[in-house]
Amino acid sequence: MGTEDDVFFIHLHQAQVDRKTKGMKPSAEYQFKKALSSMRNSGGGVLFVHVGKGIFREDKDAFQSTVVPVLGAMLTEEEIMSDGFRWHRAVSEGEQVYKVDVLPSETFISADLKTKLLAWCVDKHVTASVEKLRQLLLSKRTVSTTEPTVQGLPHLDQADAVKIYVDRNDDKHVYQSLGAPYRSVSVWVNHIINSCSLPQYVTSISKRKQGGSVYVGVTGHNNNDDMDGVSLPWQGRKHELQSMLAEELQKEISVFKNRHSDIVLKPKDVFQIKIHDTGTNCGIVEVAVRSVDGCVFHDPLGPASFKIEKDSNAFVRLSFDKWMEVATG
């Protein structure tokens, strides 16, 4: 167990829990993983969880359904829950407080590896494992060196086409309810990049030996078309939209080469964006992704890994080089 200094407190607000699933929302889950991984990587510690009013009122087992799954994500494949965590309800007048003893890990724990794998049966992509990252970064591989190639709309009919469907109601709200044209365009670009999880799809497709394309559109209006184009916020300025999408997507990813490769790629080298016209001021967005001998991350800093800095008693994120040293060494 860690020292007396390795004691931390975290408050779980009602707004941070999804009412339907009982699970934490992504931002809250990330904060928990940040704290838990830091302690497991730094000799253990204690985490007191203060639960906001109303969260567990209807479900006495809500701590089990809300917090425990996050604890399980901070275990190695060889561990069971008691190897990493022990918890109980702490005595507190009128408050719900849980004390979680966090045990040290012999293997380095990452809060989020920030890279995905394609999985057709599970929402199209899942988080890669440390073992998979070792293969991508350290083992000799044979992959295509071809630059990203736009496939075009005929490729939509192929079995390996990756498609993202934008909800039509959300689509209209994004740019038709806003008065200022520039603001409308920037929100549209952000919607395509982040709401559609494009950085995550780029990381997953880049792991294919031949790369591939992901398409963004809306559900087809008739049986003949599987996908229709999204409305574009600028009339006749498709090339500028492509450039803006590419510029923003570059900011969201990072690429690290395999140690046996001589090819050094920048984020802009990994993909190419083309908007295919499908009607008046509408188009399907294609992001063509090349195969990468290494690993692409949907975070400019790579994997999110933390340790406790003893001087400040704060959670500190490791650089990619340091992560490579401790996680794959």
Short mmCIF file of C-alpha atoms in Angstrom, two decimals:
data_model
loop_
_atom_site.label_atom_id
_atom_site.label_comp_id
_atom_site.label_asym_id
_atom_site.label_seq_id
_atom_site.Cartn_x
_atom_site.Cartn_y
_atom_site.Cartn_z
CA MET A 1 0.00 0.00 0.00
CA GLY A 2 1.17 3.54 -0.66
CA THR A 3 2.16 6.13 1.87
CA GLU A 4 -0.22 8.32 3.84
CA ASP A 5 0.30 11.02 1.24
CA ASP A 6 -1.23 8.84 -1.50
CA VAL A 7 -4.81 9.56 -0.45
CA PHE A 8 -7.12 11.28 -2.92
CA PHE A 9 -10.75 12.37 -3.04
CA ILE A 10 -13.06 12.47 -6.04
CA HIS A 11 -16.69 13.62 -6.26
CA LEU A 12 -19.13 11.88 -8.56
CA HIS A 13 -21.88 14.29 -9.62
CA GLN A 14 -25.31 13.15 -10.71
CA ALA A 15 -24.74 14.81 -14.09
CA GLN A 16 -21.69 12.58 -14.64
CA VAL A 17 -23.74 9.37 -14.64
CA ASP A 18 -25.86 8.17 -17.55
CA ARG A 19 -29.36 7.57 -16.22
CA LYS A 20 -30.13 4.76 -18.63
CA THR A 21 -26.90 2.74 -18.51
CA LYS A 22 -25.89 3.68 -14.93
CA GLY A 23 -22.37 4.03 -16.30
CA MET A 24 -20.12 7.07 -16.00
CA LYS A 25 -20.03 9.54 -18.82
CA PRO A 26 -16.69 9.63 -20.71
CA SER A 27 -15.23 12.72 -19.01
CA ALA A 28 -15.94 11.38 -15.51
CA GLU A 29 -14.67 7.92 -16.41
CA TYR A 30 -11.41 9.40 -17.69
CA GLN A 31 -10.83 11.27 -14.41
CA PHE A 32 -11.37 8.07 -12.43
CA LYS A 33 -8.98 6.13 -14.68
CA LYS A 34 -6.40 8.90 -14.39
CA ALA A 35 -6.47 8.68 -10.58
CA LEU A 36 -6.63 4.88 -10.39
CA SER A 37 -3.85 4.24 -12.92
CA SER A 38 -1.61 6.85 -11.26
CA MET A 39 -1.94 5.11 -7.90
CA ARG A 40 -1.49 1.61 -9.32
CA ASN A 41 1.68 2.81 -11.10
CA SER A 42 3.05 4.51 -7.97
CA GLY A 43 2.82 1.93 -5.21
CA GLY A 44 -0.90 2.07 -4.47
CA GLY A 45 -3.03 4.45 -2.45
CA VAL A 46 -6.52 5.24 -1.24
CA LEU A 47 -9.32 6.87 -3.21
CA PHE A 48 -12.35 8.23 -1.37
CA VAL A 49 -15.37 8.53 -3.68
CA HIS A 50 -18.03 11.02 -2.58
CA VAL A 51 -21.27 10.28 -4.35
CA GLY A 52 -23.60 13.15 -5.22
CA LYS A 53 -27.18 13.10 -3.98
CA GLY A 54 -29.69 11.23 -6.09
CA ILE A 55 -27.28 9.00 -8.03
CA PHE A 56 -27.80 5.80 -6.08
CA ARG A 57 -31.19 6.59 -4.57
CA GLU A 58 -33.10 4.19 -6.82
CA ASP A 59 -30.44 1.51 -7.11
CA LYS A 60 -28.66 0.22 -4.04
CA ASP A 61 -26.15 -1.60 -6.24
CA ALA A 62 -25.34 1.48 -8.34
CA PHE A 63 -21.80 1.69 -6.95
CA GLN A 64 -21.34 -1.80 -8.33
CA SER A 65 -22.72 -0.89 -11.77
CA THR A 66 -21.18 2.60 -12.04
CA VAL A 67 -17.76 2.53 -10.40
CA VAL A 68 -16.73 -1.12 -10.38
CA PRO A 69 -16.59 -1.45 -14.21
CA VAL A 70 -14.06 1.39 -14.23
CA LEU A 71 -12.00 -0.42 -11.60
CA GLY A 72 -12.03 -3.52 -13.77
CA ALA A 73 -10.62 -1.54 -16.70
CA MET A 74 -7.56 -0.76 -14.57
CA LEU A 75 -6.57 -4.43 -14.18
CA THR A 76 -4.16 -6.45 -16.29
CA GLU A 77 -5.45 -9.51 -18.15
CA GLU A 78 -3.99 -11.81 -15.48
CA GLU A 79 -5.58 -10.04 -12.50
CA ILE A 80 -8.90 -10.46 -10.75
CA MET A 81 -10.64 -7.59 -8.98
CA SER A 82 -9.18 -8.31 -5.52
CA ASP A 83 -5.66 -8.13 -6.97
CA GLY A 84 -6.16 -4.45 -7.71
CA PHE A 85 -8.91 -3.04 -5.51
CA ARG A 86 -10.83 -3.44 -2.28
CA TRP A 87 -13.62 -1.14 -1.17
CA HIS A 88 -16.30 -0.55 1.44
CA ARG A 89 -18.86 2.06 2.41
CA ALA A 90 -17.20 4.60 4.73
CA VAL A 91 -19.04 5.89 7.80
CA SER A 92 -20.26 9.42 7.10
CA GLU A 93 -23.26 11.30 8.49
CA GLY A 94 -25.84 11.78 5.76
CA GLU A 95 -23.28 11.35 2.96
CA GLN A 96 -22.43 8.47 0.64
CA VAL A 97 -18.68 7.95 0.72
CA TYR A 98 -16.82 4.87 -0.45
CA LYS A 99 -13.23 4.08 0.45
CA VAL A 100 -11.35 2.30 -2.35
CA ASP A 101 -7.98 0.75 -1.48
CA VAL A 102 -5.89 0.81 -4.66
CA LEU A 103 -3.21 -1.89 -4.77
CA PRO A 104 0.04 -1.50 -6.72
CA SER A 105 0.45 -3.19 -10.09
CA GLU A 106 3.52 -5.12 -11.23
CA THR A 107 2.63 -4.15 -14.80
CA PHE A 108 2.34 -0.55 -15.94
CA ILE A 109 -1.30 0.55 -16.26
CA SER A 110 -2.45 3.09 -18.87
CA ALA A 111 -5.59 5.15 -18.31
CA ASP A 112 -6.34 5.18 -22.05
CA LEU A 113 -4.17 3.82 -24.86
CA LYS A 114 -5.78 6.34 -27.24
CA THR A 115 -5.80 4.03 -30.25
CA LYS A 116 -8.42 1.72 -31.74
CA LEU A 117 -8.83 -1.55 -33.63
CA LEU A 118 -11.60 -2.32 -36.09
CA ALA A 119 -14.15 -4.77 -34.69
CA TRP A 120 -17.16 -5.19 -36.96
CA CYS A 121 -19.28 -6.89 -34.31
CA VAL A 122 -18.72 -4.33 -31.52
CA ASP A 123 -19.61 -0.80 -32.66
CA LYS A 124 -16.88 -1.03 -35.34
CA HIS A 125 -13.86 -0.33 -33.14
CA VAL A 126 -12.41 -1.27 -29.76
CA THR A 127 -9.42 -0.10 -27.74
CA ALA A 128 -6.15 -1.78 -28.63
CA SER A 129 -4.18 -3.70 -26.00
CA VAL A 130 -0.63 -3.06 -24.81
CA GLU A 131 0.38 -6.36 -26.39
CA LYS A 132 -1.01 -5.20 -29.74
CA LEU A 133 0.91 -1.92 -29.41
CA ARG A 134 4.10 -3.88 -28.76
CA GLN A 135 3.59 -5.73 -32.04
CA LEU A 136 2.88 -2.53 -33.95
CA LEU A 137 5.81 -0.58 -32.54
CA LEU A 138 8.50 -3.17 -31.85
CA SER A 139 8.01 -6.19 -34.15
CA LYS A 140 9.04 -6.37 -37.81
CA ARG A 141 5.99 -6.00 -40.04
CA THR A 142 5.18 -5.99 -43.74
CA VAL A 143 2.68 -3.28 -44.63
CA SER A 144 1.85 -1.28 -47.73
CA THR A 145 3.84 1.92 -48.24
CA THR A 146 1.20 3.34 -50.60
CA GLU A 147 0.00 6.85 -49.79
CA PRO A 148 -3.67 7.26 -48.80
CA THR A 149 -5.82 6.66 -51.87
CA VAL A 150 -9.35 8.00 -52.32
CA GLN A 151 -11.63 5.08 -53.28
CA GLY A 152 -14.68 7.05 -54.42
CA LEU A 153 -18.37 6.32 -53.99
CA PRO A 154 -18.37 2.95 -55.82
CA HIS A 155 -16.36 1.57 -52.91
CA LEU A 156 -19.38 2.11 -50.62
CA ASP A 157 -20.80 -1.17 -51.93
CA GLN A 158 -17.74 -3.13 -50.83
CA ALA A 159 -17.92 -5.24 -47.67
CA ASP A 160 -14.92 -3.55 -46.08
CA ALA A 161 -16.26 0.01 -46.43
CA VAL A 162 -16.43 1.76 -43.04
CA LYS A 163 -19.51 3.99 -42.81
CA ILE A 164 -20.56 6.60 -40.27
CA TYR A 165 -24.16 7.81 -40.41
CA VAL A 166 -24.90 11.32 -39.16
CA ASP A 167 -28.36 11.78 -37.68
CA ARG A 168 -30.41 14.06 -39.95
CA ASN A 169 -31.96 16.05 -37.10
CA ASP A 170 -28.56 16.75 -35.56
CA ASP A 171 -27.23 17.47 -39.03
CA LYS A 172 -29.78 20.24 -39.63
CA HIS A 173 -29.33 21.76 -36.20
CA VAL A 174 -25.56 22.05 -36.59
CA TYR A 175 -25.51 24.63 -39.35
CA GLN A 176 -29.03 25.78 -40.24
CA SER A 177 -29.91 27.28 -36.84
CA LEU A 178 -26.79 29.44 -36.67
CA GLY A 179 -26.71 32.93 -38.11
CA ALA A 180 -22.99 33.64 -38.48
CA PRO A 181 -21.57 31.78 -41.52
CA TYR A 182 -18.06 31.28 -40.09
CA ARG A 183 -19.39 30.01 -36.78
CA SER A 184 -21.66 27.66 -38.70
CA VAL A 185 -18.74 26.25 -40.69
CA SER A 186 -16.49 25.75 -37.66
CA VAL A 187 -19.26 23.92 -35.78
CA TRP A 188 -19.91 21.75 -38.84
CA VAL A 189 -16.23 20.83 -39.07
CA ASN A 190 -16.08 20.02 -35.35
CA HIS A 191 -19.23 17.90 -35.68
CA ILE A 192 -17.76 15.84 -38.52
CA ILE A 193 -14.39 15.38 -36.78
CA ASN A 194 -15.39 14.75 -33.17
CA SER A 195 -19.03 13.67 -33.06
CA CYS A 196 -18.31 11.08 -35.75
CA SER A 197 -15.15 9.89 -33.95
CA LEU A 198 -13.04 10.30 -37.09
CA PRO A 199 -9.70 10.30 -35.21
CA GLN A 200 -10.60 6.91 -33.69
CA TYR A 201 -11.52 5.49 -37.09
CA VAL A 202 -8.27 6.79 -38.60
CA THR A 203 -6.29 4.93 -35.92
CA SER A 204 -8.16 1.69 -36.54
CA ILE A 205 -8.02 1.74 -40.35
CA SER A 206 -4.31 2.63 -40.31
CA LYS A 207 -3.66 -0.78 -38.70
CA ARG A 208 -4.93 -2.59 -41.80
CA LYS A 209 -2.14 -3.87 -44.02
CA GLN A 210 -3.66 -2.03 -47.00
CA GLY A 211 -5.37 0.87 -45.21
CA GLY A 212 -8.85 1.87 -46.39
CA SER A 213 -11.53 4.55 -46.27
CA VAL A 214 -14.21 5.73 -43.88
CA TYR A 215 -17.29 7.51 -45.23
CA VAL A 216 -19.51 10.05 -43.44
CA GLY A 217 -23.07 10.57 -44.66
CA VAL A 218 -26.74 10.11 -43.76
CA THR A 219 -29.01 7.11 -44.20
CA GLY A 220 -30.20 6.81 -47.80
CA HIS A 221 -33.66 8.15 -48.70
CA ASN A 222 -34.58 5.12 -50.80
CA ASN A 223 -33.68 1.46 -51.11
CA ASN A 224 -31.26 2.10 -53.97
CA ASP A 225 -28.89 4.26 -51.90
CA ASP A 226 -27.41 3.01 -48.65
CA MET A 227 -25.90 6.42 -47.85
CA ASP A 228 -26.72 9.99 -48.88
CA GLY A 229 -24.57 13.08 -48.51
CA VAL A 230 -24.63 15.44 -45.57
CA SER A 231 -25.60 19.05 -46.23
CA LEU A 232 -22.63 21.38 -46.64
CA PRO A 233 -22.50 24.76 -44.86
CA TRP A 234 -20.79 26.56 -47.75
CA GLN A 235 -22.23 26.74 -51.25
CA GLY A 236 -19.63 25.80 -53.84
CA ARG A 237 -16.63 25.91 -51.44
CA LYS A 238 -16.07 22.19 -51.07
CA HIS A 239 -12.28 22.40 -51.37
CA GLU A 240 -12.09 24.86 -48.47
CA LEU A 241 -14.17 22.49 -46.31
CA GLN A 242 -11.82 19.64 -47.20
CA SER A 243 -8.84 21.74 -46.14
CA MET A 244 -10.47 22.74 -42.87
CA LEU A 245 -11.40 19.14 -42.06
CA ALA A 246 -7.84 18.01 -42.82
CA GLU A 247 -6.31 20.75 -40.69
CA GLU A 248 -8.48 19.92 -37.67
CA LEU A 249 -8.02 16.17 -38.03
CA GLN A 250 -4.23 16.61 -38.05
CA LYS A 251 -4.46 18.27 -34.62
CA GLU A 252 -6.29 15.24 -33.18
CA ILE A 253 -3.83 12.47 -34.07
CA SER A 254 -0.19 11.52 -33.64
CA VAL A 255 1.87 8.85 -35.38
CA PHE A 256 4.90 6.93 -34.11
CA LYS A 257 6.91 4.67 -36.38
CA ASN A 258 7.87 1.05 -35.86
CA ARG A 259 11.44 0.86 -34.58
CA HIS A 260 12.43 -1.25 -37.63
CA SER A 261 10.98 1.22 -40.15
CA ASP A 262 12.83 4.04 -41.90
CA ILE A 263 9.62 5.84 -42.88
CA VAL A 264 8.74 8.81 -40.66
CA LEU A 265 5.18 10.03 -41.15
CA LYS A 266 3.51 13.22 -39.99
CA PRO A 267 -0.24 13.32 -39.21
CA LYS A 268 -0.98 14.97 -42.57
CA ASP A 269 0.68 12.01 -44.36
CA VAL A 270 -1.69 9.44 -42.85
CA PHE A 271 -4.96 10.46 -44.55
CA GLN A 272 -6.56 12.28 -47.46
CA ILE A 273 -10.04 13.85 -47.42
CA LYS A 274 -12.43 14.11 -50.37
CA ILE A 275 -16.04 15.35 -50.37
CA HIS A 276 -18.03 13.57 -53.10
CA ASP A 277 -20.97 15.54 -54.51
CA THR A 278 -24.33 13.76 -54.13
CA GLY A 279 -26.69 16.62 -54.95
CA THR A 280 -27.20 20.34 -54.49
CA ASN A 281 -24.82 21.43 -51.74
CA CYS A 282 -24.62 17.89 -50.33
CA GLY A 283 -21.77 15.41 -50.21
CA ILE A 284 -20.39 12.24 -48.66
CA VAL A 285 -17.13 12.83 -46.80
CA GLU A 286 -14.45 10.21 -47.49
CA VAL A 287 -11.34 9.97 -45.34
CA ALA A 288 -8.81 7.71 -47.06
CA VAL A 289 -6.25 6.27 -44.63
CA ARG A 290 -2.91 4.65 -45.45
CA SER A 291 -1.43 1.66 -43.68
CA VAL A 292 1.15 2.76 -41.09
CA ASP A 293 4.18 0.77 -39.99
CA GLY A 294 3.90 1.87 -36.40
CA CYS A 295 0.89 3.18 -34.55
CA VAL A 296 -1.48 6.12 -34.94
CA PHE A 297 -3.08 7.56 -31.78
CA HIS A 298 -6.19 9.74 -31.50
CA ASP A 299 -4.32 12.07 -29.15
CA PRO A 300 -1.38 14.35 -30.00
CA LEU A 301 0.52 13.02 -26.94
CA GLY A 302 -0.05 9.32 -27.57
CA PRO A 303 -1.19 6.98 -24.75
CA ALA A 304 -2.57 8.61 -21.60
CA SER A 305 -0.42 7.18 -18.81
CA PHE A 306 0.07 8.67 -15.36
CA LYS A 307 2.16 8.41 -12.22
CA ILE A 308 2.08 10.31 -8.93
CA GLU A 309 4.73 13.00 -8.71
CA LYS A 310 5.87 12.79 -5.10
CA ASP A 311 6.98 16.43 -4.75
CA SER A 312 3.60 17.87 -5.75
CA ASN A 313 1.43 14.81 -5.00
CA ALA A 314 -0.16 15.34 -8.42
CA PHE A 315 -1.02 12.99 -11.30
CA VAL A 316 1.56 13.56 -14.05
CA ARG A 317 1.18 12.33 -17.62
CA LEU A 318 4.16 10.49 -19.08
CA SER A 319 5.70 11.41 -22.42
CA PHE A 320 5.48 8.87 -25.23
CA ASP A 321 9.17 7.95 -24.87
CA LYS A 322 8.72 7.34 -21.15
CA TRP A 323 5.58 5.32 -21.78
CA MET A 324 7.50 3.16 -24.25
CA GLU A 325 10.22 2.61 -21.68
CA VAL A 326 7.97 1.50 -18.83
CA ALA A 327 5.06 -0.10 -20.69
CA THR A 328 6.83 -2.10 -23.39
CA GLY A 329 10.26 -2.57 -21.89
#
